[in-house]
Coordinates of C-alpha atoms and ligand atoms in Angstrom, one line a residue:
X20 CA 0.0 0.0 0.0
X21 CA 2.5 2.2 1.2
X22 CA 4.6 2.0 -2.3
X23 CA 1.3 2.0 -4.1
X24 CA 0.9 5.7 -2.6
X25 CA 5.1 6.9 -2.9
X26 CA 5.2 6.3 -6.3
X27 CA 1.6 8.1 -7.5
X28 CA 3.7 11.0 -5.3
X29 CA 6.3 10.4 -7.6
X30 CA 4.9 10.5 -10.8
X31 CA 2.3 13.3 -9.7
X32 CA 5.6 15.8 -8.7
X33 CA 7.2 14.3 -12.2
X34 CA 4.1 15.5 -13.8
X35 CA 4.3 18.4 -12.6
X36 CA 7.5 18.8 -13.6
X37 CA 7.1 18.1 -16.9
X38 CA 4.2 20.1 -17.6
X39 CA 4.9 23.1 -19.5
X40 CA 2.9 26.0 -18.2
X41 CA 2.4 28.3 -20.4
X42 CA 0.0 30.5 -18.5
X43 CA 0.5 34.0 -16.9
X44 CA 0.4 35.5 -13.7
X45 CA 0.7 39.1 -12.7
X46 CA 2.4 40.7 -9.0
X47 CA 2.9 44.0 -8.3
X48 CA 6.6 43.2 -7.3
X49 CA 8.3 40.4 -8.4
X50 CA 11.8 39.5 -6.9
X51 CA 14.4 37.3 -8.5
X52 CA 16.6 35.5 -6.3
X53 CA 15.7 34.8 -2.7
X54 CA 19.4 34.9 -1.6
X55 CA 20.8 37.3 1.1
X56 CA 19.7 40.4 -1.0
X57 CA 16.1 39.2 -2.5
X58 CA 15.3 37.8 1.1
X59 CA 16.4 40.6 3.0
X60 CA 14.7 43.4 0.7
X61 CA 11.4 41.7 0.7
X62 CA 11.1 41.8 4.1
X63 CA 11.7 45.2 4.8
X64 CA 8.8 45.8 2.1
X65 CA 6.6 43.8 4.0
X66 CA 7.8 45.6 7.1
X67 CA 7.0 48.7 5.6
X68 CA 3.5 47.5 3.5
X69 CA 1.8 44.4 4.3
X70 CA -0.5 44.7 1.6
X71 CA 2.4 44.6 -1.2
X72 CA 1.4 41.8 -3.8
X73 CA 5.0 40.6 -4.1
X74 CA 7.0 37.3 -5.3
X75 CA 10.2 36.1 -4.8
X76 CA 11.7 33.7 -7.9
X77 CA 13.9 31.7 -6.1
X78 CA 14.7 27.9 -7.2
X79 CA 16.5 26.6 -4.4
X80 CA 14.8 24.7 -1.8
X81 CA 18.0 25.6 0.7
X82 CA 18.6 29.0 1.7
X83 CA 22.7 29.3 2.5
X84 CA 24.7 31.6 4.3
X85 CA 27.8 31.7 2.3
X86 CA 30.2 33.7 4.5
X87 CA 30.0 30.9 6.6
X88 CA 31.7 28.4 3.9
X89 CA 34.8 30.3 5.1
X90 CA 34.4 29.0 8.7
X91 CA 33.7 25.4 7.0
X92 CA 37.2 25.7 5.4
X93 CA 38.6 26.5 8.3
X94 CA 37.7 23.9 10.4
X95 CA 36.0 26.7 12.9
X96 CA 32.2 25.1 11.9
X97 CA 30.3 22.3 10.3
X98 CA 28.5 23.4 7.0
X99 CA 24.9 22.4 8.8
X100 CA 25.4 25.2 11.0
X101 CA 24.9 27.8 7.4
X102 CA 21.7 26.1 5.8
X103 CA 18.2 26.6 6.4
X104 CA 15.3 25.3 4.5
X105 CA 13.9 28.2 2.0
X106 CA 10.4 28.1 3.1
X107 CA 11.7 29.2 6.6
X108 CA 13.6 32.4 5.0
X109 CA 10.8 32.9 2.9
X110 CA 8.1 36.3 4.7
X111 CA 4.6 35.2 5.2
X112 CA 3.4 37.4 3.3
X113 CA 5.3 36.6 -0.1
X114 CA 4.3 34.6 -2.7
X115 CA 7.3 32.1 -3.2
X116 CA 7.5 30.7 -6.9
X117 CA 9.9 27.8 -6.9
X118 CA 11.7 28.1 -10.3
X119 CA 14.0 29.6 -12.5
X120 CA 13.7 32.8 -14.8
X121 CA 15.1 32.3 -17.7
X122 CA 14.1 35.2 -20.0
X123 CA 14.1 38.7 -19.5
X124 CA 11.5 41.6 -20.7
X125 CA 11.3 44.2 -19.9
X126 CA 9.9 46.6 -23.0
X127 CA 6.8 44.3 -21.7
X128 CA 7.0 44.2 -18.4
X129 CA 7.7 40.6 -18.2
X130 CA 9.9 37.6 -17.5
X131 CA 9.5 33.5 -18.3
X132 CA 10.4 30.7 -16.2
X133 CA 12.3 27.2 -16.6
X134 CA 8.9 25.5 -16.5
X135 CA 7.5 28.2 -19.2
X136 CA 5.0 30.0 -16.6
X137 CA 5.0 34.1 -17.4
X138 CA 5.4 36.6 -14.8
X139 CA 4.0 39.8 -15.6
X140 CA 4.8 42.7 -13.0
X141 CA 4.5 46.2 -12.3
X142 CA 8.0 46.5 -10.7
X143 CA 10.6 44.0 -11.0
X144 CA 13.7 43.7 -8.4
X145 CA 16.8 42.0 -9.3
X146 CA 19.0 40.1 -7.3
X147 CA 20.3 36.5 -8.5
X148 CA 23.7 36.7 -7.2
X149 CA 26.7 35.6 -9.0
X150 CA 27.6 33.1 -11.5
X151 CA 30.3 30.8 -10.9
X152 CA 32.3 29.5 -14.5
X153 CA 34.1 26.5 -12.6
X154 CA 34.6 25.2 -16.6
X155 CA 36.7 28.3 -17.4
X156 CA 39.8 26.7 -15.5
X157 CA 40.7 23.6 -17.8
X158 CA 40.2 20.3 -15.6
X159 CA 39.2 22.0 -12.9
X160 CA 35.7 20.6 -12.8
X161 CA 36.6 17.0 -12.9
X162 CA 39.6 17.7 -10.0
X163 CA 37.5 19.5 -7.5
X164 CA 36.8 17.5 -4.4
X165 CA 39.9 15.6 -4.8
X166 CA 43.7 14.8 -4.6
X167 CA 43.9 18.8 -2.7
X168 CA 41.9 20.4 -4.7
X169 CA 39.0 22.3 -3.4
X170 CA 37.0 26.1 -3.2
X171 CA 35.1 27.2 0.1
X172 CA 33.3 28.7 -2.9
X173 CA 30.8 25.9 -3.0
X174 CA 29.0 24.5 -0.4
X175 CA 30.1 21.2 -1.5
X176 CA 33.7 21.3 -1.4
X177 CA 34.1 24.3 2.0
X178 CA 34.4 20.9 4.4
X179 CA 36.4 19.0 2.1
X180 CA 38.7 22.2 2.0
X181 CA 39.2 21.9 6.1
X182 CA 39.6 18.0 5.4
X183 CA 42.9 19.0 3.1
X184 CA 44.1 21.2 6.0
X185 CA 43.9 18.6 8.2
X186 CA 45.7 15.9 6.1
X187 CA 48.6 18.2 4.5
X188 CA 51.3 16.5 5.1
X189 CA 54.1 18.4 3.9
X190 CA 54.5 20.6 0.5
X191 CA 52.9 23.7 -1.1
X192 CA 49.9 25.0 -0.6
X193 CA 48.5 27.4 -3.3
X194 CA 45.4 29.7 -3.2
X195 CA 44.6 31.1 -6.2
X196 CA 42.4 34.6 -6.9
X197 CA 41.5 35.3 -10.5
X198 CA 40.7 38.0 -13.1
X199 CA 37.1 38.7 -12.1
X200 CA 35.5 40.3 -10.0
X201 CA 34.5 37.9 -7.1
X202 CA 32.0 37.4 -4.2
X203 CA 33.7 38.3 -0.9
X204 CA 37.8 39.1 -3.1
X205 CA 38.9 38.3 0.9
X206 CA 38.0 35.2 1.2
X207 CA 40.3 33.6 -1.0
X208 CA 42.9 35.1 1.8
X209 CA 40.9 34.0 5.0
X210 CA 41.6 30.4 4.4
X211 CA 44.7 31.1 3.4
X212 CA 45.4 32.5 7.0
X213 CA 43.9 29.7 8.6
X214 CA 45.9 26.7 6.8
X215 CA 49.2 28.6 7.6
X216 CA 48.5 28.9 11.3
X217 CA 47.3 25.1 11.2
X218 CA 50.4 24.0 9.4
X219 CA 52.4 25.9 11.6
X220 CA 51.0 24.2 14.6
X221 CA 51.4 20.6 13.3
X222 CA 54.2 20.3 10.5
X223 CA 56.7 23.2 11.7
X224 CA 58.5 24.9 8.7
X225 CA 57.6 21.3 6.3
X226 CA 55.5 23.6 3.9
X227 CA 55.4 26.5 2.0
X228 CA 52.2 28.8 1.3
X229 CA 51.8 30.6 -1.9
X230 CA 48.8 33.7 -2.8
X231 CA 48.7 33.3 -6.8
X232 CA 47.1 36.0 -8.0
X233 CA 45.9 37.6 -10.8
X234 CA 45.8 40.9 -9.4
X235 CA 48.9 43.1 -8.5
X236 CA 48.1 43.5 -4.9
X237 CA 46.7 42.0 -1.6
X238 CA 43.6 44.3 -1.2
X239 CA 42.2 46.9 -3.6
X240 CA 41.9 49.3 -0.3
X241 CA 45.2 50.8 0.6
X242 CA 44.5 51.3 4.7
X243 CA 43.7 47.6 4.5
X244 CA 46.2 46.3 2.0
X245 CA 49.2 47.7 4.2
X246 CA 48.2 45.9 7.0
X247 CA 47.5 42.5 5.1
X248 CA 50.7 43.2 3.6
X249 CA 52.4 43.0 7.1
X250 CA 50.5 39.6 7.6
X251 CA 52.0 38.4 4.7
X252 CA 55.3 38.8 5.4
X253 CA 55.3 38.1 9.1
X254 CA 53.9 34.5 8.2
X255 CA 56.5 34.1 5.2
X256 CA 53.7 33.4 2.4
X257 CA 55.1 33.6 -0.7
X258 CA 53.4 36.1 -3.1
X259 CA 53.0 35.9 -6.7
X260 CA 51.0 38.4 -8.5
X261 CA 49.8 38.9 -12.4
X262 CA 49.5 34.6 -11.6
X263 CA 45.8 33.9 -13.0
X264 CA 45.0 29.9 -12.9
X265 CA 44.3 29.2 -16.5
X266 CA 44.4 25.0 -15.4
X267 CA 44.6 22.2 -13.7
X268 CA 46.6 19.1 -14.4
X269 CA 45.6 17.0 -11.3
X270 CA 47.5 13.8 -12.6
X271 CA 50.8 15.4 -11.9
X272 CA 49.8 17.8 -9.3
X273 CA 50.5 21.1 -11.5
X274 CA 48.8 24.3 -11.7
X275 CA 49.2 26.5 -14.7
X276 CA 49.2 30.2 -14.7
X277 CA 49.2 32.8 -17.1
X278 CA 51.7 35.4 -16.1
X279 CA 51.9 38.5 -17.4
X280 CA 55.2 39.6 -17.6
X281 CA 57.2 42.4 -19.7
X282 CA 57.6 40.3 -22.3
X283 CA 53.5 39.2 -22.4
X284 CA 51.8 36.6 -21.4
X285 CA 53.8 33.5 -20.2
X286 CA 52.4 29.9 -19.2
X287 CA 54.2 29.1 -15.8
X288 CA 53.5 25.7 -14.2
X289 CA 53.7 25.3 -10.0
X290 CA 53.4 22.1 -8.5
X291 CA 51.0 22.2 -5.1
X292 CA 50.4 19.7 -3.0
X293 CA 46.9 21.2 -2.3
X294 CA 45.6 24.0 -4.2
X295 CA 42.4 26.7 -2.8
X296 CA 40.7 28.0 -5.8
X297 CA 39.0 31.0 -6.2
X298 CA 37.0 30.7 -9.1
X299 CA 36.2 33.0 -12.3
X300 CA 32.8 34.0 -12.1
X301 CA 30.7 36.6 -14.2
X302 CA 26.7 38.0 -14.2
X303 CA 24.2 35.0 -14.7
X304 CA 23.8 34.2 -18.6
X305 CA 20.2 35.0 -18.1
X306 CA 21.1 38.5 -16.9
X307 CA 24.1 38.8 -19.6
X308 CA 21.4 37.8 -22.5
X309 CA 18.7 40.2 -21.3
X310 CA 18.3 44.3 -22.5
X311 CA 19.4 44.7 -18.4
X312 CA 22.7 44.1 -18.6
X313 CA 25.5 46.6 -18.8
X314 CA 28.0 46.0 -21.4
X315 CA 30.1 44.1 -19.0
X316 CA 26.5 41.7 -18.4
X317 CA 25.9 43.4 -14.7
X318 CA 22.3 44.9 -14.1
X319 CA 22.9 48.2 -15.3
X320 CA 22.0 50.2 -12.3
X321 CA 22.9 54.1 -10.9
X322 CA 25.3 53.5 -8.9
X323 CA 23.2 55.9 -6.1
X324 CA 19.9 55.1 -5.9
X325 CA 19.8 51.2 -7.2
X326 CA 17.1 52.6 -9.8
X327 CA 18.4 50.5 -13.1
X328 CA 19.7 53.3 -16.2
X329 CA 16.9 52.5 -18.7
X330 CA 13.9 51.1 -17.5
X331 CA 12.8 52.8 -14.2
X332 CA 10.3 50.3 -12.5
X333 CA 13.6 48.0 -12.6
X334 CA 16.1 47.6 -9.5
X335 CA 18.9 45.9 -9.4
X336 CA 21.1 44.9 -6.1
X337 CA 23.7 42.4 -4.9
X338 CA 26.2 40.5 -6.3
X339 CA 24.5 40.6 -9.6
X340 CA 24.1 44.1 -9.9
X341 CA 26.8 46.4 -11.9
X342 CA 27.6 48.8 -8.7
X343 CA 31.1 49.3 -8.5
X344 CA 31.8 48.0 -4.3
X345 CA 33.3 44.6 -3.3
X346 CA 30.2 41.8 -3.8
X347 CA 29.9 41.0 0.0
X348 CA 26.2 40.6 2.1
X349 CA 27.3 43.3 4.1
X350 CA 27.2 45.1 1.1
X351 CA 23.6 43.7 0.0
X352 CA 22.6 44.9 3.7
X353 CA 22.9 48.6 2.8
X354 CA 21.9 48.4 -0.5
X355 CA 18.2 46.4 0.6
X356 CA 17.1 49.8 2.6
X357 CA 17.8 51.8 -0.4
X358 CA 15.7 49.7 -2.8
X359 CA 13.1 49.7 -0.3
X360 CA 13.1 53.3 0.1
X361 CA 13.2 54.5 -3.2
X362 CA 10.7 51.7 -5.3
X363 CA 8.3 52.8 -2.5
X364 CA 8.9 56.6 -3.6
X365 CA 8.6 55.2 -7.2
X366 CA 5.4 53.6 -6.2
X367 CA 3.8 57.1 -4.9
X368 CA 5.6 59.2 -7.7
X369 CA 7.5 60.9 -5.4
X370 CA 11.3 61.6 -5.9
X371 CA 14.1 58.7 -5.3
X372 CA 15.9 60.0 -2.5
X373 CA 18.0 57.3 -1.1
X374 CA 21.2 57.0 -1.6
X375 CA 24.0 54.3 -1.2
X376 CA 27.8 55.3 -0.7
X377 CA 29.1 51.7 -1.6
X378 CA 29.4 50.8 1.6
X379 CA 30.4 47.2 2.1
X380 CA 32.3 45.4 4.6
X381 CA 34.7 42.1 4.5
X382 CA 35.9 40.6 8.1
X383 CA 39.4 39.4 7.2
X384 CA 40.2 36.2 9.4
X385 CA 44.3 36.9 9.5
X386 CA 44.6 33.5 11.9
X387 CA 42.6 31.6 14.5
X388 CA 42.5 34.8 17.0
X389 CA 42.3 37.9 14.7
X390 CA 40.9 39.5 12.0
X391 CA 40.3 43.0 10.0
X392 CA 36.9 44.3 10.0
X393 CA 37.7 46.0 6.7
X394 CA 34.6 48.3 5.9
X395 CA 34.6 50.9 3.0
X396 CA 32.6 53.1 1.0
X397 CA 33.1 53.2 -3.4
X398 CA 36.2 56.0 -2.4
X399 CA 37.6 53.2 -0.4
X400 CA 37.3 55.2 2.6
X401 CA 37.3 53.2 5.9
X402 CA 33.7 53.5 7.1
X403 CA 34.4 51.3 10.9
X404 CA 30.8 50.8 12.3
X405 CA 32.8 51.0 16.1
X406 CA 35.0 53.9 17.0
X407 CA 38.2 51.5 16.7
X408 CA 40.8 52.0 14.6
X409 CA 39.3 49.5 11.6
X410 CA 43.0 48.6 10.0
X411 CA 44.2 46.9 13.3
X412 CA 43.7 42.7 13.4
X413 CA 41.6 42.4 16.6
X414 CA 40.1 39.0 18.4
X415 CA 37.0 41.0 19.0
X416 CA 36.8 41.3 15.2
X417 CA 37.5 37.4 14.5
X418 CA 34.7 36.5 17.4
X419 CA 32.3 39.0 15.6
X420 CA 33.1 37.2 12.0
X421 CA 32.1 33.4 13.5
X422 CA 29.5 34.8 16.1
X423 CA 27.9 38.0 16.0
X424 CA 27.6 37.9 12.0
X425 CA 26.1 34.8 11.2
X426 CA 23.3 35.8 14.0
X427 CA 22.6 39.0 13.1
X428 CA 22.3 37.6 9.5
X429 CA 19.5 34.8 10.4
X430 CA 18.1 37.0 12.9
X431 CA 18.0 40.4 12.0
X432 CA 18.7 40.8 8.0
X433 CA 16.7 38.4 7.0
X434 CA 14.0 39.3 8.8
X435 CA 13.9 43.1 7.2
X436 CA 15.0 44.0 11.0
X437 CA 18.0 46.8 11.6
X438 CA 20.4 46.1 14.4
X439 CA 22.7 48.8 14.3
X440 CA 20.7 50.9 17.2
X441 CA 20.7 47.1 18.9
X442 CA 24.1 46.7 19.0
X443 CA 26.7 49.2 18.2
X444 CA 25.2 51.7 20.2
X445 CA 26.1 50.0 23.8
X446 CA 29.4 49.0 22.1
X447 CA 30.1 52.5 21.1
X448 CA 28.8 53.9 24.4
X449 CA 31.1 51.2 26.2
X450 CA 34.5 52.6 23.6
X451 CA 33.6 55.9 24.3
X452 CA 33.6 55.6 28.3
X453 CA 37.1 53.2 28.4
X454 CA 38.8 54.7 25.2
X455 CA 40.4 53.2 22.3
X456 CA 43.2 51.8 24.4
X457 CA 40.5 48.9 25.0
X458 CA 42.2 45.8 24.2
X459 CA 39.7 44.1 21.7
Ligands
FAD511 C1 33.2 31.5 0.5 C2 32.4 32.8 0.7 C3 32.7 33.7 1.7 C4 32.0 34.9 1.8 N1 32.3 35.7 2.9 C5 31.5 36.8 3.1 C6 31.7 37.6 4.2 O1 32.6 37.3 5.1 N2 30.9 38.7 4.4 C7 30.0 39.0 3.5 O2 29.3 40.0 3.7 N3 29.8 38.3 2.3 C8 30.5 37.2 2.1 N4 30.3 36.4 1.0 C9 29.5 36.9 -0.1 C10 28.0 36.8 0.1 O3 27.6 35.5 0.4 C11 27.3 37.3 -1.2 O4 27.9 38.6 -1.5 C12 25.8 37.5 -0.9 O5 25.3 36.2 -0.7 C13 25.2 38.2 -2.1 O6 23.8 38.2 -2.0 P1 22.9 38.0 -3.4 O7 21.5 37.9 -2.8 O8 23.3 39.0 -4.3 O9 23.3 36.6 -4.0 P2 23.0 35.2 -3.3 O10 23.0 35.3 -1.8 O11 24.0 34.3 -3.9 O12 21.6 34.8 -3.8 C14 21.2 34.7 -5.2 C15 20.0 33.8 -5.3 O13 19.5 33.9 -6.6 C16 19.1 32.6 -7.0 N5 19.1 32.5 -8.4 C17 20.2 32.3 -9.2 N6 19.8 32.2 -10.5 C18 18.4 32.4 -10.5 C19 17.5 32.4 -11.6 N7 17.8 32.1 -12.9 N8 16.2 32.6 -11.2 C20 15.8 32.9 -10.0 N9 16.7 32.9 -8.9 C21 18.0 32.6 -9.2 C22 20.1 31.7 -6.3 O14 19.5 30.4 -6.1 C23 20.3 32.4 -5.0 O15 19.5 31.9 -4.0 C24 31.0 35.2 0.9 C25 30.7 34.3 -0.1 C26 31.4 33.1 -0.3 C27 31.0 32.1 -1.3

């Protein structure tokens, strides 16, 4: 009896899934993506108007907190402690459509999904995070998850990243950054930190540690990049800039970069013993494909007020979205308030008046005690949220990355709640009575 009913279960859900619907439905606002930005700005609408008719496109039936995948790597947490189901993230009040948009239009005020349903809307809010083009590195597809080599930039291969750590025997240990732009550009470093101290602690001076990068520097923000530059050197991790992974030879352990050098471009080959990858990544192809995209394939949004350059009931944040600030959920945090603010004053005809300064924030683990809460605006300005000088490696910093973060994220962002007044105004009020000589 009991298969009888599991597989009419199965075949109604395959049904379903092979039905192509081809009818139409209309919201007032439709979200795409129900990651840390889409989640985080539809709740604050809700906050703000209960009666909004909104929908969030989201696909995934698992709702992660990436910035976690770091802690993963590291050994510091297991990756169940950063998952929770969708439905859960999801606010009552939206409508959840489980799919993926595949076409974009927005001369008619509309969109298609996988399954061939049509969304029409009134206002459309964009926010499917970043693509990840794992194929663009030759044989790095087939090589990931084995013989040490892995990414904490996938939630299946962040604890086999802390399972290489913990098995390096001896050797090098690269960590690669690429051309792109990236989600979280510190993270690549973060684990980096991590292994060193963990190799220190078990294997002595039997290793070396290599940064490959593409880029020419540690950090594109000159307050931080000086002080990451001193925790470079103090650990004795070999540098190598203009380095960008082109591929991966797992059979005899060798990775191959393309280096620029005075003479051009030059294929160099390094043998690791394990190898971090930071991945190339780009805008979605849907995005790319669609009149939204900038020339580059970002939604084409100012820069200010989130508002996208050509069509005006169109918004665009997170890593998806072509502002010009480090792709971090810090930053989507800023930006969610802003979209909120100003599709509201859309709504009522009224002028867009918020503004975002770029604001975005990546807590740099430098080792098992410390990190750099490096927060910055689009002049790279230091914006610290606490009174504390922001370029200093502080434990108070590293407890705030694996504690106070994750929490306020589950807590707080997603739930279209602020917590600055919460919790950095005792904090201030506590710097400002003991001084900055506070050890934290
Ligand atoms: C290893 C790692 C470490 C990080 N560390 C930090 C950190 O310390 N601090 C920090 O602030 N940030 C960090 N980040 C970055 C942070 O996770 C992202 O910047 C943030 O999640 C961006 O939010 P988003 O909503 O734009 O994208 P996402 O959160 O990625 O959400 C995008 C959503 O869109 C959905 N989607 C994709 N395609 C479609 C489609 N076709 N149709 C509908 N939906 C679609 C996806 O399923 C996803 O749920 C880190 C990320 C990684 C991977």
């Amino acid at each position: 009896m009991s298969v009888s009913i599991q597989t009419s279960h199965l075949e109604r859900e395959k049904s379903i899934l092979l039905t192509h619907d081809n009818s139409v439905s209309h919201y007032q606002i439709a979200i795409v993506g129900g990651g840390a930005a889409g989640i985080t700005t539809a709740a604050q609408l809700l906050k703000q108007n209960s009666c909004l008719d909104l929908a969030i496109i989201e696909p995934s039936q698992k709702h992660y907190y990436q910035p976690g995948w770091t802690l993963v790597g590291g050994g510091i947490a297991p990756i169940n402690q950063f998952v929770r189901e969708e439905k859960d993230v999801i606010p009552k009040r939206a409508k959840w459509i489980q799919d993926y948009v595949t076409t974009l239009d927005p001369e008619q005020n509309c969109l298609t999904l996988a399954q061939g349903q049509t969304i029409a809307y009134d206002y459309l809010i964009l926010c499917p995070g970043i693509q990840i083009d794992w194929h663009l590195i030759k044989g790095l597809p087939e090589s990931l998850g084995k013989g040490g080599v892995t990414s904490n930039y996938s939630k299946d291969y962040a604890s086999y990243t802390w399972e290489t750590i913990k098995n390096f025997q001896e050797g090098t240990a690269i960590f690669t950054y690429p051309t792109t732009p990236i989600k979280c550009g510190g993270a690549p470093q973060k684990v980096m930190y991590m292994a060193d101290e963990y190799f220190k602690r078990g294997l002595g001076k039997n290793h070396q540690v290599m940064f490959c990068s593409a880029g020419t520097k540690m950090f594109g923000v000159a307050a931080y990049n000086a002080t990451l530059e001193g925790v470079v050197k103090r650990r004795g991790i070999i540098t190598k800039f203009q380095h960008n992974l082109k591929e991966i030879k797992a059979d005899s352990k060798e990775a191959i970069f393309d280096v620029t050098t005075d003479k051009g471009i030059e294929a160099v080959s390094i043998h690791y013993d394990m190898i971090h990858v930071a991945p190339p990544m780009s805008s979605p192809d849907f995005i790319k494909q669609s009149p939204l995209a900038n020339d580059q394939g970002w939604v084409d949004v100012n820069p200010y007020t989130l508002q996208h350059n050509r069509y005006p009931n169109v918004f665009g944040l997170g890593d998806a979205s072509s502002l010009p600030t480090s792709k971090t959920a810090a930053a989507a945090r800023k930006q969610a308030p802003v979209v909120v603010q100003n599709l509201l004053s859309k709504m009522n005809r009224q002028p867009l008046m918020a503004q975002y300064d770029g604001y975005t924030c990546c807590p740099l683990i430098t080792g098992y005690r410390s990190a750099i809460m490096a927060e910055f605006d689009y002049d790279g300005n230091p914006t610290p949220s606490l009174p504390l000088d922001p370029t200093k490696e502080r434990y108070s910093m590293f407890l705030a990355k694996v504690y106070a973060l994750p929490w306020i994220y589950w807590h707080r962002m997603l739930k279209g709640e602020g917590f600055e007044a919460d919790i950095f105004q005792p904090i201030n009020q506590l710097l400002q009575t003991f001084g900055n000589d506070l050890k934290i």
